[in-house]
Coordinates of C-alpha atoms in Angstrom, one line a residue:
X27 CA -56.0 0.3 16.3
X28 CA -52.9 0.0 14.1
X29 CA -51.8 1.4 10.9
X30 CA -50.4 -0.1 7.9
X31 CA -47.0 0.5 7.8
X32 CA -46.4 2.4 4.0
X33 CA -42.7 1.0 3.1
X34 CA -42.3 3.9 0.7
X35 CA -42.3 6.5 3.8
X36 CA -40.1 4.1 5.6
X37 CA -37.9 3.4 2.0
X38 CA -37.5 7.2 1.9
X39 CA -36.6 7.9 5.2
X40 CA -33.7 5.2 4.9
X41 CA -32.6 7.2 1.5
X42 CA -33.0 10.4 3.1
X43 CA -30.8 9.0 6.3
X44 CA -27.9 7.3 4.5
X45 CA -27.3 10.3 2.2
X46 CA -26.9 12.1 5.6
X47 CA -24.6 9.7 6.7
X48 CA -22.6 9.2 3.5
X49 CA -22.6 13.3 3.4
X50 CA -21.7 14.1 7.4
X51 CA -18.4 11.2 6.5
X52 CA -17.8 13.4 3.5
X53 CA -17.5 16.4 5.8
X54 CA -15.1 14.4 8.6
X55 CA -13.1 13.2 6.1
X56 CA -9.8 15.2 7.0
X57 CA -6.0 14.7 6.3
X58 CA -3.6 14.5 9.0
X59 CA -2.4 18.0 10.5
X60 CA 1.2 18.1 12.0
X61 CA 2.1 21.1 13.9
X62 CA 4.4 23.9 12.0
X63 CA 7.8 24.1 12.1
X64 CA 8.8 27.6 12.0
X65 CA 11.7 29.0 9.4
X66 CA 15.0 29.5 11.3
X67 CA 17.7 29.4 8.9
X68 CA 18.2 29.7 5.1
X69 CA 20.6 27.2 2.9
X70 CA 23.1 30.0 3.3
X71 CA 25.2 28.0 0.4
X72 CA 25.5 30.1 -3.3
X73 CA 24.1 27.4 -5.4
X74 CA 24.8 27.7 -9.5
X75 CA 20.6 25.8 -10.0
X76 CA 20.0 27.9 -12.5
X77 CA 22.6 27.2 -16.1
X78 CA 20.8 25.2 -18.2
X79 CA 23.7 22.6 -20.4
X80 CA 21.2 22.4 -23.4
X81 CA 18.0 21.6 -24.8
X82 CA 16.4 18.1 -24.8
X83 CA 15.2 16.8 -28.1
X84 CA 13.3 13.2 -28.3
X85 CA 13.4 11.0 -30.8
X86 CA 9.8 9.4 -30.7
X87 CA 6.1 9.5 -32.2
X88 CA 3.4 10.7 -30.5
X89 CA 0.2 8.2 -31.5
X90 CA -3.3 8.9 -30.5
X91 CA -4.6 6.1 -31.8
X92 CA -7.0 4.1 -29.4
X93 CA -6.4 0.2 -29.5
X94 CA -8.1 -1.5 -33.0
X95 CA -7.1 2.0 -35.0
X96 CA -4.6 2.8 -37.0
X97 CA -5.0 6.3 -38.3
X98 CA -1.6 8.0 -39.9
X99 CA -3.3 11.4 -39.1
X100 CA -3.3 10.7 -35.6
X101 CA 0.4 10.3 -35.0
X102 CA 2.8 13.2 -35.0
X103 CA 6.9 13.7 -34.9
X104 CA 7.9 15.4 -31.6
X105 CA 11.6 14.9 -32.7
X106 CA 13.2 18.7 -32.8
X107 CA 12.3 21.3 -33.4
X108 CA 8.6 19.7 -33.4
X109 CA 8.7 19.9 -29.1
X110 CA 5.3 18.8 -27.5
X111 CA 7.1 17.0 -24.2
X112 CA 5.7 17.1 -21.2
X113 CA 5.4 15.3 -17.1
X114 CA 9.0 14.5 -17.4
X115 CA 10.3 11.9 -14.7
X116 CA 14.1 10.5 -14.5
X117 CA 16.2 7.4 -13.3
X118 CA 19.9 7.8 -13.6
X119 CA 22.1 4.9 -13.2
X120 CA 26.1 6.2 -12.7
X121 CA 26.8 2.4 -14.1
X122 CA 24.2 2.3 -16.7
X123 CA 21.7 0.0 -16.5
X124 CA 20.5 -2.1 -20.2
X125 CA 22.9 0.6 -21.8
X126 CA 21.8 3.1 -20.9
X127 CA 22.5 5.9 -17.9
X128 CA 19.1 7.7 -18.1
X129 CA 15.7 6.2 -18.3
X130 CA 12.9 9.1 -18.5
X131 CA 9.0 8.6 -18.6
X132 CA 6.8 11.7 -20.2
X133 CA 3.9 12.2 -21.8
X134 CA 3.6 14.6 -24.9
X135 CA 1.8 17.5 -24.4
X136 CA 2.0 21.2 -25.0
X137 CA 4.1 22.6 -28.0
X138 CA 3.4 20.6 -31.4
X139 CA 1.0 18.4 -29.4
X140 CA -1.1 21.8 -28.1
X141 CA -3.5 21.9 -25.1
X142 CA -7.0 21.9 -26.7
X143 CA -9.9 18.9 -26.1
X144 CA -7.8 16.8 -28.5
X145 CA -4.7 16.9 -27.1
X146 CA -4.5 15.1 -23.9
X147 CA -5.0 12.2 -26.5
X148 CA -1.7 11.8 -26.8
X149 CA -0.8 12.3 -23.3
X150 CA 0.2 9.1 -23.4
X151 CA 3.3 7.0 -21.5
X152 CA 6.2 7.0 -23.0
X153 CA 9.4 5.2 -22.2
X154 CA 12.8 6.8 -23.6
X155 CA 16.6 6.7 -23.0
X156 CA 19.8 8.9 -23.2
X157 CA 23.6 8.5 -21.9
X158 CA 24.2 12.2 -22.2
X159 CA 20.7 13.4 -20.7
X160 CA 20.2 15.5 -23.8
X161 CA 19.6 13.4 -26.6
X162 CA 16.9 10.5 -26.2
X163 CA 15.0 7.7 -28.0
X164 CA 13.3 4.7 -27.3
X165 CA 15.0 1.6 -25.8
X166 CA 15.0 -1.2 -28.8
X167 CA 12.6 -3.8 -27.9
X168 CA 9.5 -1.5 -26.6
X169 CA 6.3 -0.5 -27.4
X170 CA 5.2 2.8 -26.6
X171 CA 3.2 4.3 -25.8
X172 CA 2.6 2.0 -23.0
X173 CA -0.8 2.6 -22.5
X174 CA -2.6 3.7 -25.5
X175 CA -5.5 6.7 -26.0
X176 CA -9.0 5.7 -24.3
X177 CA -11.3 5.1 -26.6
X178 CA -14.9 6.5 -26.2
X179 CA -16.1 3.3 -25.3
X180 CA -14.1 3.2 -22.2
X181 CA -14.6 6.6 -21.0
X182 CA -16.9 8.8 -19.1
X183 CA -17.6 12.3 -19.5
X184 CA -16.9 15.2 -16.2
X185 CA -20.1 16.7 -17.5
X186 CA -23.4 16.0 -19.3
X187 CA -22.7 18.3 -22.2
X188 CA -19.1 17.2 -22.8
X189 CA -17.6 14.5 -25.0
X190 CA -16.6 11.5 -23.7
X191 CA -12.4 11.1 -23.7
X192 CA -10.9 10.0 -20.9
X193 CA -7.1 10.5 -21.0
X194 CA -3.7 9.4 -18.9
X195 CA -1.5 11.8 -17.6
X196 CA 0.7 12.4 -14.6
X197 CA 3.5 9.9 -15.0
X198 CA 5.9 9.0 -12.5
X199 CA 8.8 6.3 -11.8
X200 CA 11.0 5.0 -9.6
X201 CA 13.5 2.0 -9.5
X202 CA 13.9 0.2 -6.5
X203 CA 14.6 -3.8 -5.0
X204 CA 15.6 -4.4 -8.8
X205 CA 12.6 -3.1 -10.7
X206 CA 11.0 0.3 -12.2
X207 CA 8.0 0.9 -10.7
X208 CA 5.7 3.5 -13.0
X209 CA 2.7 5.4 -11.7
X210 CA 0.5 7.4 -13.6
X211 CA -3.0 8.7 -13.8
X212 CA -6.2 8.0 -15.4
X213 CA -9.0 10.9 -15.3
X214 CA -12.8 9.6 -16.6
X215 CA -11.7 6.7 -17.3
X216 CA -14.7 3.6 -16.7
X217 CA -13.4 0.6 -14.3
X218 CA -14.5 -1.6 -17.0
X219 CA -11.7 -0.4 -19.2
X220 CA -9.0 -0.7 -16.3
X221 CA -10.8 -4.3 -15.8
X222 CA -9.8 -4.8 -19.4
X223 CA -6.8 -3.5 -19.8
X224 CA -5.0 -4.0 -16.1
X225 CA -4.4 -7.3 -15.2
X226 CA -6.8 -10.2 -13.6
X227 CA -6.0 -9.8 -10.1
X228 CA -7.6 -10.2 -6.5
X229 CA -6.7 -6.0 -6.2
X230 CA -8.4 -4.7 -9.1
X231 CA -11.1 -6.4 -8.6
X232 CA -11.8 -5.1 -5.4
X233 CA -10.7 -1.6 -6.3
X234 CA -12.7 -1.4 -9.6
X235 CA -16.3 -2.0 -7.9
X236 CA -16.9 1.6 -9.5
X237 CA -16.3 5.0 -11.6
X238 CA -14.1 7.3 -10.0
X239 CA -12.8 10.4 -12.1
X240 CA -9.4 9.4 -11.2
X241 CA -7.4 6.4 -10.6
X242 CA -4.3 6.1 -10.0
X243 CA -2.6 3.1 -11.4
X244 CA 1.3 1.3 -11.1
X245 CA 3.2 -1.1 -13.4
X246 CA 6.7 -2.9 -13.1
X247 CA 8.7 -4.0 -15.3
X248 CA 12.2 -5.8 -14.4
X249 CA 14.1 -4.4 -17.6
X250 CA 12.2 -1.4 -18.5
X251 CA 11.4 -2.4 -21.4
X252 CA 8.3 -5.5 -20.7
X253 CA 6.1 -3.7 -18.6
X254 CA 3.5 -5.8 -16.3
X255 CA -0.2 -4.8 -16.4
X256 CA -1.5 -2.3 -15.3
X257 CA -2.6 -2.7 -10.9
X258 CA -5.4 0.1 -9.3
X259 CA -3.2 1.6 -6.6
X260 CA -6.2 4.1 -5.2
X261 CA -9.0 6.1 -6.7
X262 CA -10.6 9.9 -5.9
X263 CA -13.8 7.7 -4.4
X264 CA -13.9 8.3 -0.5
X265 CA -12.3 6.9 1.7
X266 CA -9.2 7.6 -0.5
X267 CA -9.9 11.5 -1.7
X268 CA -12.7 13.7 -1.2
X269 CA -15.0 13.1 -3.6
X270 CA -13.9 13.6 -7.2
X271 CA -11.1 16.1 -5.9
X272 CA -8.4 15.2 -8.6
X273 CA -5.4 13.7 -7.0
X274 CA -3.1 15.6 -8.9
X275 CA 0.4 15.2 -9.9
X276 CA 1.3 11.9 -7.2
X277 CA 4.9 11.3 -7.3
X278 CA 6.5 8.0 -5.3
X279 CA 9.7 7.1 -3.0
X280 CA 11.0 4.6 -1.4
X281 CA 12.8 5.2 1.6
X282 CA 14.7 1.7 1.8
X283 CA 11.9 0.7 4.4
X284 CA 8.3 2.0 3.3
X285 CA 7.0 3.1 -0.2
X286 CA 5.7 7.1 0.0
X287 CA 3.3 8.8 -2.4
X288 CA 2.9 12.7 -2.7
X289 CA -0.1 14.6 -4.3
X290 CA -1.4 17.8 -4.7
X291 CA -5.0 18.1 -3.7
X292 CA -6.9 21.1 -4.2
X293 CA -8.3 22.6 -1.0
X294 CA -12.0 21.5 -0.8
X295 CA -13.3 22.8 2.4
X296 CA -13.3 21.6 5.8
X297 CA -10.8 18.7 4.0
X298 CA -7.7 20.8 4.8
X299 CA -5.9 23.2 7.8
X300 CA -6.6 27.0 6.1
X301 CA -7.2 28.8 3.1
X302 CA -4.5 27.4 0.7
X303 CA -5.5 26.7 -2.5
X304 CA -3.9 23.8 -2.6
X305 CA -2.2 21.2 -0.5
X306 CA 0.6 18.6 -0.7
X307 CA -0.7 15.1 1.1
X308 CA 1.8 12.4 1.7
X309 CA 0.5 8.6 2.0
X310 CA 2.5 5.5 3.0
X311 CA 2.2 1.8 1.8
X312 CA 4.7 -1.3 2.6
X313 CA 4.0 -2.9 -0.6
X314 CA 4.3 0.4 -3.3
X315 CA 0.4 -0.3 -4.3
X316 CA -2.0 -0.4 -1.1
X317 CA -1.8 3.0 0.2
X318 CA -2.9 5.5 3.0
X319 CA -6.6 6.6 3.2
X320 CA -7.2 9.9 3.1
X321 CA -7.9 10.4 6.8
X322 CA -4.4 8.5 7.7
X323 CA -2.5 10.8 5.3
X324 CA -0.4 13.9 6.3
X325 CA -0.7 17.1 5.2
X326 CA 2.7 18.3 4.0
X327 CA 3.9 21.1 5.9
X328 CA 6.3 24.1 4.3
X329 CA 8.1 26.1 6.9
X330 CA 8.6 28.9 4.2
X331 CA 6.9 29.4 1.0
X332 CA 8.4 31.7 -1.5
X333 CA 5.8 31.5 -4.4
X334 CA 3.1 33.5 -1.9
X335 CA 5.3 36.0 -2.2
X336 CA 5.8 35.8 -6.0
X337 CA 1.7 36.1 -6.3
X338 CA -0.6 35.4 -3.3
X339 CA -2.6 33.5 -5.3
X340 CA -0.2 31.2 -6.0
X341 CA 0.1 27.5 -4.7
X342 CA 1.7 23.8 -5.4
X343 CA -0.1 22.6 -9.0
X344 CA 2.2 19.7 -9.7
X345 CA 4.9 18.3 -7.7
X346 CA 8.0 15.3 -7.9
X347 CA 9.7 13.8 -5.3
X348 CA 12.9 12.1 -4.8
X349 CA 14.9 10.6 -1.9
X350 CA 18.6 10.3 -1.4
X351 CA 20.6 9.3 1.8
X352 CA 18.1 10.1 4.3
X353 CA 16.8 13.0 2.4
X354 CA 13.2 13.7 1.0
X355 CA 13.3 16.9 -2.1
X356 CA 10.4 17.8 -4.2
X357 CA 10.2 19.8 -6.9
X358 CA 7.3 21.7 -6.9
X359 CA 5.8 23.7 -10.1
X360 CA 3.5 26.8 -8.3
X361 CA 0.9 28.5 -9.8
X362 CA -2.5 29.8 -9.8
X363 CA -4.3 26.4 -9.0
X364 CA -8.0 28.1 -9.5
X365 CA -6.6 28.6 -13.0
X366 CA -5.4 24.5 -13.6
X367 CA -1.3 25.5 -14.3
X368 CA 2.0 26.3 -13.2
X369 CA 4.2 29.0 -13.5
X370 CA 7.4 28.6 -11.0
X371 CA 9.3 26.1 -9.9
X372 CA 10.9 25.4 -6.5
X373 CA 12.9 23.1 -5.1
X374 CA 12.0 21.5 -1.1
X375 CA 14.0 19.4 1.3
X376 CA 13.4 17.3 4.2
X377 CA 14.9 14.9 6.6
X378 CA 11.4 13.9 8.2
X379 CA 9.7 13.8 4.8
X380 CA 6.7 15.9 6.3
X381 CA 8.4 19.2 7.4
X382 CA 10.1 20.8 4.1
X383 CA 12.2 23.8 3.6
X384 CA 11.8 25.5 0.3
X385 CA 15.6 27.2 -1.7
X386 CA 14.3 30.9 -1.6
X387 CA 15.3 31.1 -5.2
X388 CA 13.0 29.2 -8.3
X389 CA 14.9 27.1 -10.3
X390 CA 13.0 28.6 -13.2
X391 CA 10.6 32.0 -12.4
X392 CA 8.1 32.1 -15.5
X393 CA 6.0 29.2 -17.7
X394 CA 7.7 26.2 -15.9
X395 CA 5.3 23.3 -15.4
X396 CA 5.9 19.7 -13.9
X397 CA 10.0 19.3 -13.8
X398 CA 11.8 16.2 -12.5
X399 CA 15.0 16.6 -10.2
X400 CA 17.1 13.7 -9.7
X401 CA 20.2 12.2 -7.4
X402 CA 23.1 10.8 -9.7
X403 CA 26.0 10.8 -7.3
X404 CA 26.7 10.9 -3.7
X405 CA 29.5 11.1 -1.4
X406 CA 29.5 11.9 2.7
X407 CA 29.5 16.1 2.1
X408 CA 27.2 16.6 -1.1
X409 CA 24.6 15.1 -3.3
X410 CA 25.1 16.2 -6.9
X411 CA 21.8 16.2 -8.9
X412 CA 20.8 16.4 -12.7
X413 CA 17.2 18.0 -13.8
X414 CA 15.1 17.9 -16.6
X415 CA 13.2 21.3 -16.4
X416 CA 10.0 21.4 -18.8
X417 CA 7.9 24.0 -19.8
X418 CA 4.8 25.0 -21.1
X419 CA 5.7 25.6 -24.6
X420 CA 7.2 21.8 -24.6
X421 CA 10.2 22.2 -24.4
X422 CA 12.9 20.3 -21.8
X423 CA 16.2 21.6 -20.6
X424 CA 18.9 19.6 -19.2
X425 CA 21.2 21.0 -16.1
X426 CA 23.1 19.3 -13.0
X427 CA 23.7 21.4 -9.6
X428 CA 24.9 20.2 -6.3
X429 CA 23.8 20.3 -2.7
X430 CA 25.9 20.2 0.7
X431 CA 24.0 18.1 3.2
X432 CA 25.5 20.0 6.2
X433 CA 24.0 22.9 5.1
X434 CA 20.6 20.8 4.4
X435 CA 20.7 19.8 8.0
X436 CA 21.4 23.2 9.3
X437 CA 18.6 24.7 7.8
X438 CA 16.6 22.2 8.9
X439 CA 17.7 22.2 12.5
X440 CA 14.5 23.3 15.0

């Protein structure tokens, strides 16, 4: 005799099979490991890293209005000495390029700006310009900030119980084959509002079939001023991130061959190789906007690590990169990642990209946060360097060093 079959039991057993699935791939969904390098030799070279030239002021408004409002209360003077600056990252062009030597993107943050619920309103991108790396304002012709505040209506709140504000942050850029290149990232943000605001293309279509509580996006712009719209480069939806892990800080390259994206990623068990509590994850692309899955990334490996021995708690929070003449640096602001901020600030360097020693000394020991280090001049013996150091209470410093590269590549030899 048979038995009806009762399509709820079998409904439920499909459910209860797929969320198995969907939750073993969770587990399996590892990062690259390559095998350590062990520390040899030191940069044995006395390098003057640490003399700041001056303080940075910028001449720009901070606006947290959301598109369709214009309220005066909601845009503030960051000019000096009203410092809220923040996510600093730097081109330099010996020659100048549209006038100007230095083009920085930031966001304003900390200082006048604050860090409460309101503030990462304003967190905004913002597009400025110097020839003397200490005083900046906006290039005529632009609009900033480039992507204004999320409204309500286009966000999504981390919790039930909190309000709904998703928020930019994280900015990035890079110039290369005759464009700036600008990545940043959006946290609780809907992909409606992306859809909306990014551009009508093939790519964010297909990467925008969902909410993820971050995105990473790009835009280009030829003159640094016009900025394209906004393109999905990859989200913190599997297969792309854990789930929800937050993708923090990703800061680009291009080697003159393939683009290269870093990013901090806090250590989400079994994801990662030990008991770090955070990582550095390096992805590849050969067009700057489809990258690396998470599984095809590598895990970043330091064969010394000097903030462990400033505070054992401590770890990579945010992170920059650059690349010059064959060689990878990133700057890399360490803290106590369980608490969300940074305190130090190190400087890495690689000829692989993947294996990094780390300058025994921090550029700056207390209240640093996400710093950008830049190449302005090479020759066969040295690369000299300018940096825009930020901390926490808003403020930016200016200072240039220099690096020998046959030191580099004696500290780096196996």
């Amino acid at each position: 005799m048979t038995h009806p079959i009762n399509k709820q039991r079998i409904l439920l057993f499909l459910l209860l099979y797929f969320s198995f699935s969907c939750s073993k791939q969770e587990e399996r969904l590892f990062a690259v490991n390559v095998e350590p390098i062990s520390d040899v030799k030191d940069y044995d070279e006395v390098i003057d890293y640490l003399t700041d030239i001056g303080t940075v002021n910028i001449n720009v408004l901070a606006n947290s209005n959301y598109p369709g409002i214009n309220n005066p209360a909601l845009i503030k003077d960051i000019n000096a000495p009203n410092f809220g600056y923040c996510h600093p990252d730097v081109q330099y062009f010996p020659n100048g390029f549209n006038g100007y030597k230095y083009w920085m993107v930031f966001t304003p943050y900390f200082g006048t700006i604050g860090t409460e619920q309101d503030s990462k309103k304003y967190e905004n991108p913002t597009i400025v310009v110097s020839n003397d790396g200490l005083n900046w304002s906006p290039p005529n012709g632009i609009s900033n900030p480039l992507q204004k505040t999320l409204s309500p209506n286009e966000s999504f709140p981390e919790k039930k119980d909190e309000p709904k504000q998703g928020f930019w942050s994280d900015v990035d850029m890079m110039f290369e084959n005759r464009k700036f290149s600008l990545y940043y990232r959006g946290s609780f943000v809907k992909a409606s509002a992306f859809l909306s605001r990014g551009a009508k293309s093939q790519n964010n279509t297909q990467k925008l079939l969902n909410n993820a509580q971050r995105t990473i996006v790009r835009q280009t712009s030829a003159d640094g001023i016009h900025w394209n719209p906004l393109e999905v480069a990859y989200t913190s939806n599997p297969p792309f991130s854990p789930k929800n892990n937050h993708i923090i800080s990703p800061s680009f390259i291009f080697n003159g061959k393939d683009y290269g994206s870093y990013e901090v990623e806090n250590n989400i068990s079994p994801n990662f190789p030990g008991n770090d509590p955070s990582y550095i994850i390096r992805r590849t692309s050969n067009n700057g906007l489809d990258f690396s899955k998470f599984k095809q990334s590598i895990v970043v490996n330091f064969m010394n690590k000097p903030w462990v021995k400033e505070n054992p708690a401590f770890a990579p929070w945010h992170i920059q990169a650059t690349y010059v003449d064959g060689y990878y640096f990133l700057c890399i602001a360490a803290g106590d990642v369980k608490k969300y901020t940074a305190d130090s600030l190190y400087l890495a360097f690689s000829k692989d990209g993947i294996n990094f020693k780390v300058l025994p000394e921090p550029l700056v020991e207390h209240h640093a946060y996400r710093s950008s280090v830049f190449p302005m001049t090479t020759t066969d013996d040295v690369i000299n360097f300018g940096a825009i150091i930020a901390y926490k209470s808003g403020v930016f410093k200016y200072r240039e060093f220099q690096l020998n590269k046959q030191k580099i590549d004696e500290s780096l030899i196996k």
